[in-house]
Amino acid sequence: MKWTNDRSDNVDDRRGSGGGGGMLVGGGLGTIIIAAIVFFLGGDPSAILQNSATSSPQQTEQRQLSKEELNIREFVRMLTKENEETWANVFNQNGIQFRPAKVVLFESTTSSGCGIAQSEMGPFYCPSDQTIYMDMSFFNELQQKFGAKVGQFTVAYVLGHEYGHHIQNLLGTLDKVHQLSQRGSEAQANQISVANELQADFYAGLWAKQTDSREKFLEPGDIQEAMSAAAAVGDDNIQKRGQGYVNQESFTHGSSAQREEWFMKGYNTGDIRQGDTFSALLK
């Protein structure tokens, strides 16, 4: 993908700062694995984080960021700005006030408005502080453990998905999802979660389409990278690799095929009105 000249000031790079986490997530490896599966590219991780956090401080030495790490920061600042520009335009067209999200880059562990974040959880959005948290080592895991073809647009897709959760928060969708999830069975709550996650994938595709219309930043192979990442984090792929079999009733994010389908629907239509995954899936 082509880089633009736009940069956002809403990126907080905590890597190399020393003691960045302040606390560890307790509960042992089991908690980390559950968090990684349940909230892989997901929404609000506060339930696990707040219940698992301990008061044990983690100290790390301060260090200088490498040239590659500084380059990654600039890349994320660019992607963040392009999300801000595109979504501000979409909201303006629909007469809605837009507020940008913040993005935090960290390593190992850091504090968040939802509790203590740890890298094993993967990227997530915290509604409480309207912030996206990303440890960039996640992308190595995405390739090595889940079989994704990782490139620059993989990062763009993941950030676009998490920004999609921010859009849901601004539109009141996350509040409605929370309320609906409390009323029904676990199976119904899982279906609601799937619809929520697939809508974030739709928003990521919409962002790619509208940003490319404005900036012409896509290059051959970029969309294929997004599709590879979407397939890698499908519930069926994660379950096959983690437990050896698939239990569709326990899906919380959607199958690989569904994640690809809704990203492409967002990309092909570029129309926010076409992203009602809830009506499409909760019949």
mmCIF file of C-alpha atoms in Angstrom:
data_model
loop_
_atom_site.group_PDB
_atom_site.id
_atom_site.type_symbol
_atom_site.label_atom_id
_atom_site.label_comp_id
_atom_site.label_asym_id
_atom_site.label_seq_id
_atom_site.Cartn_x
_atom_site.Cartn_y
_atom_site.Cartn_z
ATOM 1 C CA MET A 1 0.000 0.000 0.000
ATOM 2 C CA LYS A 2 1.086 3.551 -0.652
ATOM 3 C CA TRP A 3 1.811 5.851 2.264
ATOM 4 C CA THR A 4 0.080 9.202 2.446
ATOM 5 C CA ASN A 5 1.461 12.369 4.018
ATOM 6 C CA ASP A 6 -1.241 12.497 6.695
ATOM 7 C CA ARG A 7 -0.352 11.886 10.359
ATOM 8 C CA SER A 8 -2.537 11.816 13.477
ATOM 9 C CA ASP A 9 -1.619 13.258 16.855
ATOM 10 C CA ASN A 10 -3.926 10.748 18.583
ATOM 11 C CA VAL A 11 -1.300 7.972 18.765
ATOM 12 C CA ASP A 12 0.378 7.333 22.127
ATOM 13 C CA ASP A 13 3.510 5.214 21.711
ATOM 14 C CA ARG A 14 4.357 3.649 25.082
ATOM 15 C CA ARG A 15 6.960 1.229 23.764
ATOM 16 C CA GLY A 16 10.386 1.560 25.313
ATOM 17 C CA SER A 17 9.131 3.828 28.088
ATOM 18 C CA GLY A 18 9.984 1.421 30.894
ATOM 19 C CA GLY A 19 7.471 -0.032 33.356
ATOM 20 C CA GLY A 20 4.858 0.576 30.681
ATOM 21 C CA GLY A 21 2.366 -1.840 32.116
ATOM 22 C CA GLY A 22 2.505 -0.928 35.759
ATOM 23 C CA MET A 23 0.735 -4.223 36.549
ATOM 24 C CA LEU A 24 0.512 -7.790 35.381
ATOM 25 C CA VAL A 25 -2.598 -9.652 34.370
ATOM 26 C CA GLY A 26 -3.057 -12.429 36.901
ATOM 27 C CA GLY A 27 -4.897 -15.708 36.683
ATOM 28 C CA GLY A 28 -2.187 -17.664 34.899
ATOM 29 C CA LEU A 29 -1.830 -18.885 31.355
ATOM 30 C CA GLY A 30 -5.433 -20.098 31.195
ATOM 31 C CA THR A 31 -6.734 -16.563 31.529
ATOM 32 C CA ILE A 32 -4.380 -15.342 28.817
ATOM 33 C CA ILE A 33 -5.491 -18.057 26.396
ATOM 34 C CA ILE A 34 -9.178 -17.397 27.076
ATOM 35 C CA ALA A 35 -8.657 -13.680 26.585
ATOM 36 C CA ALA A 36 -6.770 -14.244 23.349
ATOM 37 C CA ILE A 37 -9.573 -16.361 21.902
ATOM 38 C CA VAL A 38 -12.598 -14.498 23.246
ATOM 39 C CA PHE A 39 -11.349 -11.017 22.438
ATOM 40 C CA PHE A 40 -9.249 -11.713 19.337
ATOM 41 C CA LEU A 41 -9.806 -8.532 17.338
ATOM 42 C CA GLY A 42 -12.774 -7.923 19.596
ATOM 43 C CA GLY A 43 -14.618 -5.337 21.625
ATOM 44 C CA ASP A 44 -14.582 -4.636 25.364
ATOM 45 C CA PRO A 45 -12.170 -6.936 27.257
ATOM 46 C CA SER A 46 -12.950 -5.447 30.680
ATOM 47 C CA ALA A 47 -14.709 -8.534 32.061
ATOM 48 C CA ILE A 48 -11.579 -10.669 31.890
ATOM 49 C CA LEU A 49 -9.086 -7.882 32.465
ATOM 50 C CA GLN A 50 -10.635 -6.421 35.572
ATOM 51 C CA ASN A 51 -11.296 -9.802 37.137
ATOM 52 C CA SER A 52 -7.779 -10.998 36.397
ATOM 53 C CA ALA A 53 -5.663 -7.972 37.271
ATOM 54 C CA THR A 54 -3.385 -8.159 40.275
ATOM 55 C CA SER A 55 -1.360 -5.493 41.990
ATOM 56 C CA SER A 56 1.987 -7.033 41.037
ATOM 57 C CA PRO A 57 4.041 -4.366 39.254
ATOM 58 C CA GLN A 58 6.065 -5.237 36.189
ATOM 59 C CA GLN A 59 9.210 -3.216 35.722
ATOM 60 C CA THR A 60 10.952 -2.972 32.364
ATOM 61 C CA GLU A 61 14.025 -0.986 31.445
ATOM 62 C CA GLN A 62 13.694 2.142 29.377
ATOM 63 C CA ARG A 63 15.216 1.880 25.932
ATOM 64 C CA GLN A 64 15.479 3.750 22.682
ATOM 65 C CA LEU A 65 13.116 2.696 19.925
ATOM 66 C CA SER A 66 14.749 1.219 16.845
ATOM 67 C CA LYS A 67 14.502 2.795 13.403
ATOM 68 C CA GLU A 68 12.002 0.082 12.430
ATOM 69 C CA GLU A 69 9.865 0.780 15.514
ATOM 70 C CA LEU A 70 9.857 4.510 14.739
ATOM 71 C CA ASN A 71 8.808 3.674 11.194
ATOM 72 C CA ILE A 72 5.941 1.569 12.551
ATOM 73 C CA ARG A 73 4.835 4.517 14.681
ATOM 74 C CA GLU A 74 4.671 6.739 11.605
ATOM 75 C CA PHE A 75 2.737 4.053 9.757
ATOM 76 C CA VAL A 76 0.174 3.750 12.555
ATOM 77 C CA ARG A 77 -0.095 7.549 12.780
ATOM 78 C CA MET A 78 -0.842 7.593 9.052
ATOM 79 C CA LEU A 79 -3.471 4.848 9.280
ATOM 80 C CA THR A 80 -5.068 6.526 12.279
ATOM 81 C CA LYS A 81 -5.325 9.834 10.428
ATOM 82 C CA GLU A 82 -6.876 8.147 7.387
ATOM 83 C CA ASN A 83 -9.461 6.544 9.660
ATOM 84 C CA GLU A 84 -10.184 9.930 11.206
ATOM 85 C CA GLU A 85 -10.567 11.618 7.807
ATOM 86 C CA THR A 86 -12.792 8.936 6.316
ATOM 87 C CA TRP A 87 -15.095 8.544 9.295
ATOM 88 C CA ALA A 88 -15.378 12.297 9.813
ATOM 89 C CA ASN A 89 -16.608 12.505 6.204
ATOM 90 C CA VAL A 90 -19.074 9.635 6.664
ATOM 91 C CA PHE A 91 -20.472 11.124 9.854
ATOM 92 C CA ASN A 92 -20.701 14.579 8.310
ATOM 93 C CA GLN A 93 -22.638 13.184 5.352
ATOM 94 C CA ASN A 94 -25.133 11.661 7.784
ATOM 95 C CA GLY A 95 -25.389 14.679 10.095
ATOM 96 C CA ILE A 96 -23.650 12.973 13.036
ATOM 97 C CA GLN A 97 -20.906 14.408 15.234
ATOM 98 C CA PHE A 98 -17.607 12.513 15.009
ATOM 99 C CA ARG A 99 -15.026 12.136 17.775
ATOM 100 C CA PRO A 100 -11.692 10.449 16.955
ATOM 101 C CA ALA A 101 -10.405 7.463 18.899
ATOM 102 C CA LYS A 102 -6.973 7.322 20.476
ATOM 103 C CA VAL A 103 -4.485 4.584 19.615
ATOM 104 C CA VAL A 104 -1.947 3.213 22.105
ATOM 105 C CA LEU A 105 1.091 1.224 20.992
ATOM 106 C CA PHE A 106 2.574 -0.836 23.813
ATOM 107 C CA GLU A 107 4.717 -3.874 24.496
ATOM 108 C CA SER A 108 3.910 -6.688 26.921
ATOM 109 C CA THR A 109 1.444 -4.888 29.180
ATOM 110 C CA THR A 110 -0.058 -1.466 29.844
ATOM 111 C CA SER A 111 -2.933 0.189 31.649
ATOM 112 C CA SER A 112 -6.233 0.888 29.896
ATOM 113 C CA GLY A 113 -9.629 2.284 30.769
ATOM 114 C CA CYS A 114 -10.886 -1.324 30.809
ATOM 115 C CA GLY A 115 -8.195 -2.653 33.142
ATOM 116 C CA ILE A 116 -4.723 -3.990 32.488
ATOM 117 C CA ALA A 117 -3.973 -4.898 28.867
ATOM 118 C CA GLN A 118 -1.544 -7.648 27.906
ATOM 119 C CA SER A 119 -0.067 -8.393 24.513
ATOM 120 C CA GLU A 120 -1.340 -11.996 24.419
ATOM 121 C CA MET A 121 -4.877 -10.672 24.096
ATOM 122 C CA GLY A 122 -4.308 -9.189 20.670
ATOM 123 C CA PRO A 123 -5.505 -5.706 19.642
ATOM 124 C CA PHE A 124 -8.701 -4.464 21.279
ATOM 125 C CA TYR A 125 -10.899 -1.400 21.644
ATOM 126 C CA CYS A 126 -11.828 -0.090 25.091
ATOM 127 C CA PRO A 127 -15.112 1.873 25.062
ATOM 128 C CA SER A 128 -14.434 3.386 28.489
ATOM 129 C CA ASP A 129 -11.574 5.546 27.242
ATOM 130 C CA GLN A 130 -12.387 5.290 23.501
ATOM 131 C CA THR A 131 -8.922 3.918 22.818
ATOM 132 C CA ILE A 132 -7.477 1.150 20.633
ATOM 133 C CA TYR A 133 -4.634 -0.851 22.212
ATOM 134 C CA MET A 134 -2.095 -2.647 19.997
ATOM 135 C CA ASP A 135 1.076 -4.592 20.713
ATOM 136 C CA MET A 136 2.682 -4.955 17.294
ATOM 137 C CA SER A 137 4.101 -8.387 18.183
ATOM 138 C CA PHE A 138 0.554 -9.614 17.549
ATOM 139 C CA PHE A 139 1.233 -9.610 13.833
ATOM 140 C CA ASN A 140 4.046 -12.132 14.236
ATOM 141 C CA GLU A 141 1.590 -14.384 16.070
ATOM 142 C CA LEU A 142 -1.001 -13.850 13.371
ATOM 143 C CA GLN A 143 1.398 -15.206 10.783
ATOM 144 C CA GLN A 144 3.177 -17.920 12.754
ATOM 145 C CA LYS A 145 0.262 -19.377 14.730
ATOM 146 C CA PHE A 146 -2.796 -18.587 12.630
ATOM 147 C CA GLY A 147 -1.443 -18.773 9.101
ATOM 148 C CA ALA A 148 -2.137 -15.243 7.873
ATOM 149 C CA LYS A 149 -0.114 -13.622 5.121
ATOM 150 C CA VAL A 150 1.039 -10.513 6.951
ATOM 151 C CA GLY A 151 1.867 -7.269 5.170
ATOM 152 C CA GLN A 152 1.272 -3.575 5.699
ATOM 153 C CA PHE A 153 -2.377 -3.797 4.787
ATOM 154 C CA THR A 154 -2.831 -6.503 7.419
ATOM 155 C CA VAL A 155 -2.095 -3.803 9.986
ATOM 156 C CA ALA A 156 -4.491 -1.491 8.160
ATOM 157 C CA TYR A 157 -7.263 -4.105 8.313
ATOM 158 C CA VAL A 158 -6.768 -4.807 12.024
ATOM 159 C CA LEU A 159 -6.716 -1.116 12.926
ATOM 160 C CA GLY A 160 -9.719 -0.546 10.645
ATOM 161 C CA HIS A 161 -11.628 -3.308 12.462
ATOM 162 C CA GLU A 162 -10.839 -1.835 15.873
ATOM 163 C CA TYR A 163 -11.777 1.629 14.626
ATOM 164 C CA GLY A 164 -15.032 0.008 13.533
ATOM 165 C CA HIS A 165 -15.719 -0.756 17.187
ATOM 166 C CA HIS A 166 -15.153 2.915 17.953
ATOM 167 C CA ILE A 167 -17.717 3.812 15.308
ATOM 168 C CA GLN A 168 -20.139 1.377 16.936
ATOM 169 C CA ASN A 169 -19.480 3.059 20.265
ATOM 170 C CA LEU A 170 -20.196 6.519 18.845
ATOM 171 C CA LEU A 171 -23.412 5.262 17.223
ATOM 172 C CA GLY A 172 -24.625 3.592 20.427
ATOM 173 C CA THR A 173 -24.346 0.088 18.982
ATOM 174 C CA LEU A 174 -22.028 -1.251 21.690
ATOM 175 C CA ASP A 175 -24.462 -0.182 24.432
ATOM 176 C CA LYS A 176 -27.311 -1.978 22.662
ATOM 177 C CA VAL A 177 -25.154 -5.073 22.173
ATOM 178 C CA HIS A 178 -24.348 -5.120 25.882
ATOM 179 C CA GLN A 179 -28.030 -4.791 26.826
ATOM 180 C CA LEU A 180 -29.149 -7.503 24.417
ATOM 181 C CA SER A 181 -26.411 -9.865 25.556
ATOM 182 C CA GLN A 182 -27.616 -9.638 29.160
ATOM 183 C CA ARG A 183 -31.173 -10.697 28.331
ATOM 184 C CA GLY A 184 -30.799 -13.995 26.506
ATOM 185 C CA SER A 185 -28.957 -17.281 26.717
ATOM 186 C CA GLU A 186 -25.249 -17.785 26.171
ATOM 187 C CA ALA A 187 -25.966 -19.026 22.639
ATOM 188 C CA GLN A 188 -27.946 -15.861 21.870
ATOM 189 C CA ALA A 189 -25.201 -13.688 23.372
ATOM 190 C CA ASN A 190 -22.690 -15.424 21.096
ATOM 191 C CA GLN A 191 -24.841 -14.705 18.037
ATOM 192 C CA ILE A 192 -25.056 -11.041 19.018
ATOM 193 C CA SER A 193 -21.287 -10.943 19.461
ATOM 194 C CA VAL A 194 -20.796 -12.436 15.989
ATOM 195 C CA ALA A 195 -23.043 -9.774 14.441
ATOM 196 C CA ASN A 196 -21.131 -7.091 16.336
ATOM 197 C CA GLU A 197 -17.735 -8.317 15.140
ATOM 198 C CA LEU A 198 -18.826 -8.787 11.532
ATOM 199 C CA GLN A 199 -20.124 -5.232 11.488
ATOM 200 C CA ALA A 200 -16.665 -4.044 12.566
ATOM 201 C CA ASP A 201 -15.245 -6.037 9.632
ATOM 202 C CA PHE A 202 -17.793 -4.350 7.354
ATOM 203 C CA TYR A 203 -16.682 -0.951 8.652
ATOM 204 C CA ALA A 204 -13.043 -1.876 7.961
ATOM 205 C CA GLY A 205 -13.956 -2.682 4.359
ATOM 206 C CA LEU A 206 -15.962 0.526 4.021
ATOM 207 C CA TRP A 207 -12.991 2.478 5.352
ATOM 208 C CA ALA A 208 -10.663 0.846 2.802
ATOM 209 C CA LYS A 209 -13.023 1.682 -0.060
ATOM 210 C CA GLN A 210 -13.659 5.297 0.853
ATOM 211 C CA THR A 211 -10.046 5.996 1.804
ATOM 212 C CA ASP A 212 -8.838 4.580 -1.502
ATOM 213 C CA SER A 213 -11.356 6.754 -3.354
ATOM 214 C CA ARG A 214 -9.839 9.778 -1.625
ATOM 215 C CA GLU A 215 -6.134 8.856 -1.458
ATOM 216 C CA LYS A 216 -5.605 6.085 -4.053
ATOM 217 C CA PHE A 217 -3.467 4.251 -1.496
ATOM 218 C CA LEU A 218 -4.299 0.631 -2.358
ATOM 219 C CA GLU A 219 -1.932 -1.503 -4.404
ATOM 220 C CA PRO A 220 -2.347 -4.986 -5.925
ATOM 221 C CA GLY A 221 -2.459 -7.622 -3.197
ATOM 222 C CA ASP A 222 -3.607 -5.315 -0.389
ATOM 223 C CA ILE A 223 -7.192 -6.577 -0.256
ATOM 224 C CA GLN A 224 -5.899 -10.152 -0.434
ATOM 225 C CA GLU A 225 -3.811 -9.429 2.678
ATOM 226 C CA ALA A 226 -6.953 -8.252 4.478
ATOM 227 C CA MET A 227 -8.771 -11.400 3.379
ATOM 228 C CA SER A 228 -5.938 -13.570 4.664
ATOM 229 C CA ALA A 229 -6.070 -11.860 8.052
ATOM 230 C CA ALA A 230 -9.872 -12.065 8.204
ATOM 231 C CA ALA A 231 -9.743 -15.773 7.448
ATOM 232 C CA ALA A 232 -6.985 -16.352 10.006
ATOM 233 C CA VAL A 233 -9.039 -14.865 12.858
ATOM 234 C CA GLY A 234 -12.270 -16.643 11.958
ATOM 235 C CA ASP A 235 -13.619 -18.654 14.886
ATOM 236 C CA ASP A 236 -13.460 -21.891 12.906
ATOM 237 C CA ASN A 237 -9.772 -21.424 12.067
ATOM 238 C CA ILE A 238 -8.880 -20.467 15.651
ATOM 239 C CA GLN A 239 -10.802 -23.447 17.055
ATOM 240 C CA LYS A 240 -9.295 -25.913 14.587
ATOM 241 C CA ARG A 241 -5.793 -24.770 15.460
ATOM 242 C CA GLY A 242 -6.461 -24.507 19.188
ATOM 243 C CA GLN A 243 -8.650 -27.500 19.997
ATOM 244 C CA GLY A 244 -8.738 -29.547 16.826
ATOM 245 C CA TYR A 245 -12.460 -29.252 16.118
ATOM 246 C CA VAL A 246 -15.123 -26.611 15.436
ATOM 247 C CA ASN A 247 -18.100 -25.783 17.662
ATOM 248 C CA GLN A 248 -20.219 -23.295 15.756
ATOM 249 C CA GLU A 249 -22.479 -22.530 18.737
ATOM 250 C CA SER A 250 -19.511 -21.105 20.593
ATOM 251 C CA PHE A 251 -18.560 -18.684 17.797
ATOM 252 C CA THR A 252 -18.186 -15.107 19.041
ATOM 253 C CA HIS A 253 -16.570 -13.399 16.026
ATOM 254 C CA GLY A 254 -17.809 -15.296 12.972
ATOM 255 C CA SER A 255 -16.333 -17.876 10.656
ATOM 256 C CA SER A 256 -13.483 -17.142 8.280
ATOM 257 C CA ALA A 257 -15.952 -17.044 5.371
ATOM 258 C CA GLN A 258 -18.255 -14.633 7.211
ATOM 259 C CA ARG A 259 -15.424 -12.292 8.112
ATOM 260 C CA GLU A 260 -14.238 -12.201 4.527
ATOM 261 C CA GLU A 261 -17.800 -11.749 3.248
ATOM 262 C CA TRP A 262 -18.621 -8.755 5.433
ATOM 263 C CA PHE A 263 -15.277 -7.033 4.878
ATOM 264 C CA MET A 264 -15.819 -7.347 1.132
ATOM 265 C CA LYS A 265 -19.404 -6.112 1.418
ATOM 266 C CA GLY A 266 -18.112 -2.989 3.115
ATOM 267 C CA TYR A 267 -15.403 -2.618 0.497
ATOM 268 C CA ASN A 268 -17.652 -3.247 -2.502
ATOM 269 C CA THR A 269 -20.513 -0.981 -1.378
ATOM 270 C CA GLY A 270 -18.673 1.744 0.564
ATOM 271 C CA ASP A 271 -22.110 2.465 2.050
ATOM 272 C CA ILE A 272 -22.614 2.463 5.825
ATOM 273 C CA ARG A 273 -26.329 1.728 5.325
ATOM 274 C CA GLN A 274 -25.457 -1.728 3.986
ATOM 275 C CA GLY A 275 -23.779 -2.850 7.212
ATOM 276 C CA ASP A 276 -26.724 -4.016 9.322
ATOM 277 C CA THR A 277 -25.276 -7.380 10.305
ATOM 278 C CA PHE A 278 -27.761 -7.660 13.172
ATOM 279 C CA SER A 279 -30.842 -7.790 10.939
ATOM 280 C CA ALA A 280 -29.026 -10.112 8.544
ATOM 281 C CA LEU A 281 -27.864 -12.607 11.164
ATOM 282 C CA LEU A 282 -30.289 -12.424 14.100
ATOM 283 C CA LYS A 283 -33.394 -13.770 12.418
#
